[in-house]
Coordinates of C-alpha atoms in Angstrom, one line a residue:
M1 CA -84.8 105.4 61.6
K2 CA -87.3 102.8 60.4
N3 CA -85.7 103.0 57.1
S4 CA -82.2 102.2 58.5
I5 CA -83.7 99.3 60.7
L6 CA -85.1 97.9 57.4
L7 CA -82.1 98.2 55.6
V8 CA -80.0 96.4 58.4
V9 CA -82.9 93.8 58.2
V10 CA -82.4 93.0 54.4
L11 CA -78.6 93.2 54.7
C12 CA -78.8 90.9 57.6
F13 CA -81.0 88.4 55.4
L14 CA -79.0 88.8 52.3
F15 CA -75.6 88.0 54.2
S16 CA -76.5 86.2 57.1
C17 CA -75.7 88.4 60.2
G18 CA -75.5 86.6 63.5
K19 CA -76.4 83.3 61.5
K20 CA -74.6 80.4 63.0
E21 CA -73.1 78.2 60.6
T22 CA -73.8 74.3 60.9
P23 CA -70.6 72.4 62.0
F24 CA -69.7 69.9 59.1
K25 CA -70.5 66.5 60.2
V26 CA -68.8 63.6 58.9
R27 CA -70.3 60.2 58.2
D28 CA -69.7 57.6 60.9
Y29 CA -69.6 54.5 58.9
K30 CA -69.8 51.2 61.2
T31 CA -69.8 48.8 58.6
V32 CA -68.8 47.8 55.1
D33 CA -70.9 45.6 52.6
I34 CA -68.3 43.5 50.3
E35 CA -69.3 42.5 46.9
T36 CA -66.5 40.1 45.0
L37 CA -66.8 41.2 41.2
L38 CA -64.0 38.9 40.2
Q39 CA -62.4 36.2 41.9
D40 CA -59.2 34.2 40.1
S41 CA -56.4 32.3 42.1
L42 CA -53.9 33.9 39.6
L43 CA -55.3 37.6 39.8
N44 CA -53.1 39.8 41.5
V45 CA -53.8 43.8 41.5
R46 CA -52.2 46.7 42.8
A47 CA -53.1 49.3 40.0
L48 CA -56.5 50.5 40.2
E49 CA -58.1 53.5 38.6
V50 CA -61.7 54.9 38.8
Y51 CA -62.7 57.7 35.9
E52 CA -66.2 59.4 35.1
N53 CA -69.1 57.8 35.2
N54 CA -67.8 55.0 37.6
L55 CA -65.9 53.4 34.7
A56 CA -62.6 51.8 36.2
Y57 CA -59.6 50.1 35.0
F58 CA -57.1 47.8 36.6
A59 CA -53.7 46.2 35.6
T60 CA -52.3 43.0 36.8
S61 CA -49.1 41.4 37.6
S62 CA -49.5 39.0 34.7
G63 CA -49.5 42.0 32.1
K64 CA -53.3 42.0 31.9
V65 CA -55.5 45.4 31.6
G66 CA -59.2 45.1 32.5
V67 CA -62.3 47.0 33.1
I68 CA -65.0 47.2 35.5
T69 CA -68.3 48.4 34.2
E70 CA -71.7 49.3 35.0
D71 CA -75.0 48.4 33.2
A72 CA -78.0 50.7 32.6
D73 CA -79.7 49.3 35.7
G74 CA -76.4 50.0 37.7
K75 CA -75.1 46.3 37.9
V76 CA -71.7 46.0 38.3
G77 CA -69.3 43.6 37.0
V78 CA -66.0 42.7 35.4
L79 CA -65.4 42.2 31.3
D80 CA -64.6 38.4 31.5
Y81 CA -61.0 37.6 33.0
K82 CA -60.0 35.4 29.8
Y83 CA -60.7 38.1 27.4
L84 CA -58.7 41.3 28.9
I85 CA -56.4 43.2 27.1
Q86 CA -53.1 40.9 27.1
L87 CA -50.0 43.3 26.8
Q88 CA -46.8 41.9 26.1
Q89 CA -43.4 43.4 24.6
D90 CA -41.4 40.6 22.7
T91 CA -41.1 37.5 25.2
I92 CA -41.7 39.7 27.9
T93 CA -44.7 39.9 30.2
P94 CA -44.9 42.9 32.2
N95 CA -45.8 42.9 35.8
F96 CA -48.2 46.2 36.3
R97 CA -48.1 47.9 39.6
S98 CA -49.0 51.3 37.9
L99 CA -51.8 52.7 36.0
A100 CA -53.2 55.8 34.9
G101 CA -55.1 57.8 32.2
T102 CA -56.4 60.7 30.1
K103 CA -59.3 61.2 28.4
D104 CA -58.0 59.7 25.1
N105 CA -55.7 57.1 26.6
G106 CA -54.4 54.6 29.3
F107 CA -51.4 53.9 30.7
A108 CA -49.5 50.9 32.5
L109 CA -46.3 50.7 33.8
S110 CA -44.5 47.9 34.8
I111 CA -42.0 46.9 37.4
G112 CA -38.5 45.7 37.2
S113 CA -36.3 45.8 34.1
P114 CA -36.6 46.5 31.3
A115 CA -39.5 49.3 32.7
L116 CA -42.2 49.2 29.9
L117 CA -44.7 52.0 29.8
F118 CA -47.4 51.1 27.5
K119 CA -50.0 53.5 25.8
M120 CA -53.4 52.4 25.2
G121 CA -56.3 53.2 23.3
G122 CA -55.1 53.8 19.9
E123 CA -55.4 51.7 16.9
E124 CA -52.8 49.7 18.7
D125 CA -51.2 49.5 22.3
E126 CA -47.6 50.4 21.8
V127 CA -44.7 50.8 24.5
V128 CA -43.8 54.5 24.6
Y129 CA -41.0 54.6 27.1
Q130 CA -38.5 51.6 27.8
E131 CA -35.8 51.8 30.2
N132 CA -33.2 49.4 30.4
H133 CA -31.1 49.7 33.6
D134 CA -30.8 46.6 36.3
K135 CA -31.9 48.8 39.1
A136 CA -35.0 50.2 37.2
F137 CA -38.1 49.6 39.0
Y138 CA -41.2 52.1 38.9
D139 CA -43.5 52.4 41.5
A140 CA -46.6 54.8 40.7
M141 CA -48.0 57.1 38.2
D142 CA -50.5 59.7 37.8
F143 CA -51.7 62.7 35.7
W144 CA -51.9 66.4 36.1
N145 CA -54.2 66.8 33.2
D146 CA -54.8 65.2 29.9
Q147 CA -51.2 66.5 28.6
E148 CA -48.9 66.2 31.7
G149 CA -48.3 63.4 33.8
I150 CA -45.6 61.7 36.0
A151 CA -44.3 58.3 37.0
I152 CA -41.9 57.6 39.9
G153 CA -39.5 54.8 40.3
D154 CA -36.5 53.9 42.6
P155 CA -33.2 55.5 42.0
T156 CA -30.8 54.4 39.3
A157 CA -28.3 56.9 40.1
D158 CA -28.3 59.3 43.3
C159 CA -32.3 60.6 43.1
M160 CA -35.3 59.3 42.6
S161 CA -36.4 58.0 39.0
I162 CA -39.0 60.4 37.9
I163 CA -40.3 60.5 34.3
I164 CA -42.6 63.0 32.7
T165 CA -44.7 63.6 29.9
R166 CA -45.8 67.0 28.6
D167 CA -47.5 65.8 25.5
G168 CA -50.4 63.3 26.2
G169 CA -48.2 60.5 27.0
N170 CA -46.8 60.0 23.8
T171 CA -43.2 60.7 24.9
W172 CA -41.5 60.5 28.4
N173 CA -38.5 62.0 29.7
K174 CA -36.1 61.1 32.6
L175 CA -35.6 64.0 34.9
S176 CA -31.7 65.1 35.7
C177 CA -30.6 64.5 39.2
D178 CA -29.2 68.1 38.7
I179 CA -33.0 69.3 39.2
L180 CA -34.0 66.5 42.0
P181 CA -33.0 66.0 45.8
K182 CA -30.5 63.7 46.4
A183 CA -31.7 60.6 47.4
K184 CA -30.5 59.2 50.9
E185 CA -28.8 55.9 51.6
G186 CA -31.6 52.9 50.9
E187 CA -34.1 55.7 50.0
A188 CA -36.7 54.1 47.6
A189 CA -40.3 53.7 46.9
F190 CA -42.6 50.8 47.6
A191 CA -44.8 49.7 44.5
A192 CA -47.9 48.4 46.6
S193 CA -50.9 50.1 45.8
D194 CA -50.2 52.9 43.0
T195 CA -50.4 55.6 45.8
N196 CA -46.9 57.0 46.1
I197 CA -47.8 60.3 44.2
A198 CA -50.7 62.7 45.2
I199 CA -51.7 65.5 43.3
V200 CA -53.8 68.7 43.6
G201 CA -54.4 71.3 41.0
D202 CA -50.1 71.8 39.9
K203 CA -49.0 70.4 43.2
T204 CA -47.6 67.1 43.5
W205 CA -46.5 65.1 46.3
I206 CA -44.2 61.9 46.2
A207 CA -43.7 59.5 49.1
T208 CA -40.6 57.5 49.6
G209 CA -39.9 54.8 52.0
G210 CA -37.0 52.3 53.1
K211 CA -34.2 53.4 55.2
A212 CA -35.4 57.1 54.5
S213 CA -38.7 57.8 54.2
R214 CA -39.4 61.4 52.7
I215 CA -41.7 63.7 50.7
L216 CA -40.7 65.3 47.6
F217 CA -42.6 68.2 46.9
S218 CA -43.3 70.0 43.6
P219 CA -45.4 73.1 43.1
D220 CA -45.4 73.3 39.4
K221 CA -46.0 69.9 37.7
G222 CA -42.5 68.5 38.6
K223 CA -40.5 71.9 37.0
T224 CA -38.5 72.1 40.5
W225 CA -38.6 70.2 43.7
E226 CA -37.8 70.3 47.5
V227 CA -37.8 67.5 50.0
F228 CA -39.6 67.4 53.4
E229 CA -38.5 64.9 56.3
T230 CA -41.3 62.9 58.1
P231 CA -41.5 60.9 61.5
I232 CA -42.7 57.5 60.2
V233 CA -41.1 54.8 61.0
Q234 CA -37.8 54.3 58.9
G235 CA -34.4 53.0 59.0
L236 CA -35.1 49.4 57.2
E237 CA -35.7 48.2 53.4
T238 CA -39.2 47.3 54.4
T239 CA -40.1 50.7 56.3
G240 CA -41.5 54.0 55.6
M241 CA -44.6 55.5 53.6
Y242 CA -46.4 52.9 51.4
S243 CA -49.0 55.2 50.6
V244 CA -49.9 59.4 50.6
A245 CA -53.1 61.0 49.9
F246 CA -53.9 64.6 50.0
Y247 CA -57.7 66.0 50.4
D248 CA -56.7 69.5 49.4
A249 CA -53.5 71.7 49.0
L250 CA -53.0 71.9 52.7
N251 CA -54.4 68.5 54.3
G252 CA -52.4 65.4 53.7
F253 CA -52.2 61.7 55.1
A254 CA -49.6 59.0 54.7
I255 CA -49.8 55.3 55.8
G256 CA -47.2 52.2 56.0
G257 CA -45.3 50.9 58.4
D258 CA -43.3 47.6 58.1
Y259 CA -45.1 44.9 56.2
T260 CA -43.0 42.0 58.1
K261 CA -43.9 43.6 61.4
A262 CA -47.7 44.1 60.1
A263 CA -49.0 44.6 63.6
D264 CA -46.8 47.4 64.6
S265 CA -48.8 50.6 64.9
S266 CA -46.1 52.8 66.7
A267 CA -45.1 55.2 64.2
N268 CA -46.8 54.0 61.0
K269 CA -49.3 57.1 60.5
I270 CA -48.5 60.6 59.7
R271 CA -51.0 63.8 58.9
T272 CA -49.8 67.1 57.8
N273 CA -52.1 70.4 57.5
D274 CA -49.6 72.8 56.1
G275 CA -48.9 71.3 52.5
G276 CA -46.4 68.6 53.3
K277 CA -44.0 71.1 54.9
T278 CA -44.5 69.2 58.5
W279 CA -45.8 66.0 59.5
Q280 CA -47.1 64.6 62.7
L281 CA -47.7 61.1 64.2
V282 CA -51.0 60.2 65.1
A283 CA -53.3 57.3 66.4
Q284 CA -49.4 55.9 68.0
N285 CA -49.5 52.5 69.3
Q286 CA -53.2 52.3 68.0
S287 CA -54.7 50.0 64.8
P288 CA -54.4 49.8 62.3
G289 CA -50.6 48.7 61.9
Y290 CA -48.9 48.4 58.4
R291 CA -51.5 49.2 55.7
S292 CA -50.3 49.7 52.0
C293 CA -53.0 52.4 50.8
V294 CA -54.7 55.3 52.2
Q295 CA -57.6 57.5 50.4
Y296 CA -59.8 60.1 51.6
V297 CA -63.6 59.8 51.9
P298 CA -65.0 62.2 49.3
N299 CA -66.9 65.1 50.7
S300 CA -65.9 64.4 54.2
N301 CA -63.7 67.8 55.1
A302 CA -60.4 66.2 55.4
K303 CA -62.1 64.1 58.2
G304 CA -62.8 60.4 56.4
L305 CA -60.2 58.0 55.7
V306 CA -60.2 54.6 54.6
A307 CA -57.0 52.5 55.2
I308 CA -56.7 49.1 53.4
G309 CA -54.1 46.1 53.2
F310 CA -53.5 42.7 53.5
K311 CA -54.5 42.7 57.3
G312 CA -58.1 44.3 56.4
I313 CA -59.8 47.6 56.2
D314 CA -60.0 50.7 58.6
Y315 CA -62.0 53.9 58.7
S316 CA -61.3 56.9 60.8
N317 CA -63.8 60.1 60.7
D318 CA -61.6 62.3 62.7
A319 CA -58.6 63.0 60.2
G320 CA -56.6 60.0 61.6
N321 CA -56.6 60.4 65.2
T322 CA -58.6 57.4 66.1
W323 CA -59.9 54.2 63.7
K324 CA -62.3 51.4 63.6
H325 CA -61.7 48.4 61.9
L326 CA -64.3 47.3 59.7
S327 CA -63.4 44.0 58.1
D328 CA -60.3 41.5 58.2
E329 CA -60.7 40.9 54.3
G330 CA -57.5 41.9 52.8
Y331 CA -56.7 44.3 49.6
Y332 CA -53.8 46.0 48.3
T333 CA -55.3 48.9 47.1
L334 CA -58.7 51.1 46.6
R335 CA -60.5 54.0 44.8
F336 CA -63.6 55.9 45.6
L337 CA -66.6 56.3 43.5
N338 CA -68.3 58.5 46.1
D339 CA -68.3 59.0 49.4
S340 CA -69.9 55.7 50.4
T341 CA -68.7 53.4 47.7
A342 CA -64.9 52.0 46.4
Y343 CA -63.6 49.5 44.7
A344 CA -60.6 47.6 46.1
A345 CA -58.0 44.9 44.6
G346 CA -55.5 42.5 46.0
A347 CA -54.7 39.1 45.7
R348 CA -57.2 37.0 43.8
R349 CA -59.9 39.4 43.7
I350 CA -61.4 42.9 43.2
S351 CA -64.3 43.6 45.1
K352 CA -67.1 46.8 45.4
L353 CA -67.1 48.1 48.9
T354 CA -70.4 49.9 50.5
F355 CA -69.7 51.9 53.6
K356 CA -72.6 51.9 56.2

């Protein structure tokens, strides 16, 4: 009997029998400190990406690409704006709204026609994809891995424009509408923050907007597609999802609204917990109103969210049910470095945000 009791005690010690797990407790940020890294009256940034070792890149509306640096002492700065890389094709100065990268190369994609996709990091910066179509307008770009990437844009036919690379960005091919869901009348996307695409593993979610605002979903890195309806505000060219984020394969959040009615919060925030198949409105008639970007706080168990836009910065620690307005300072997009620090970019400046 004693040996049996001893065995039970040992097993319970090893496997935590009867032990109550401490419930996860997300941080409750109350303020945000803002440090301006770059300020310029002509600066306009909607494309921003953070890579390893807190190195970040940004692309501007005037065709420039810059780097946010951090020295050995942890001091953050931006390479002199006057000497940023200036990309140009013939006499065309690209207006960049999309930026993504692999371990070897960076890629910047312009809006409008011709659509120009630049590959950077080689001996010379080069255009690896060009699309001459009067309706060409690409909105966002991302990579699944160092070989495979995707960019999405407004329809030029009867489906969303989707281009994919399978060779590290050297070549890009546009998907046929035969394998994509048919776009609804007035359905497009917004090049507001380069966050129309969310990727978790092989799974991909694309947020459309306008007169119809839906989720295009691919479980296999763009080989097959299906479409899911959403309850977010839609019906006008200026309505719908402007940004989508996924914490994991099940939990996602999207935000938007109507930038011409920025205070309207009646139906501009939606959430899913089944991988995007169904979505529910949250925080109806509660601030924030229109926002152009939403991101999950890292290590927050899908509870922490920050939304940002030209009307300010807002934070939720309960998966979007309630929100706290942290600042009136306006930006277009942000990316987290860790669970308390992010970079934000917008009109006339790029900043470092520290949440406390």
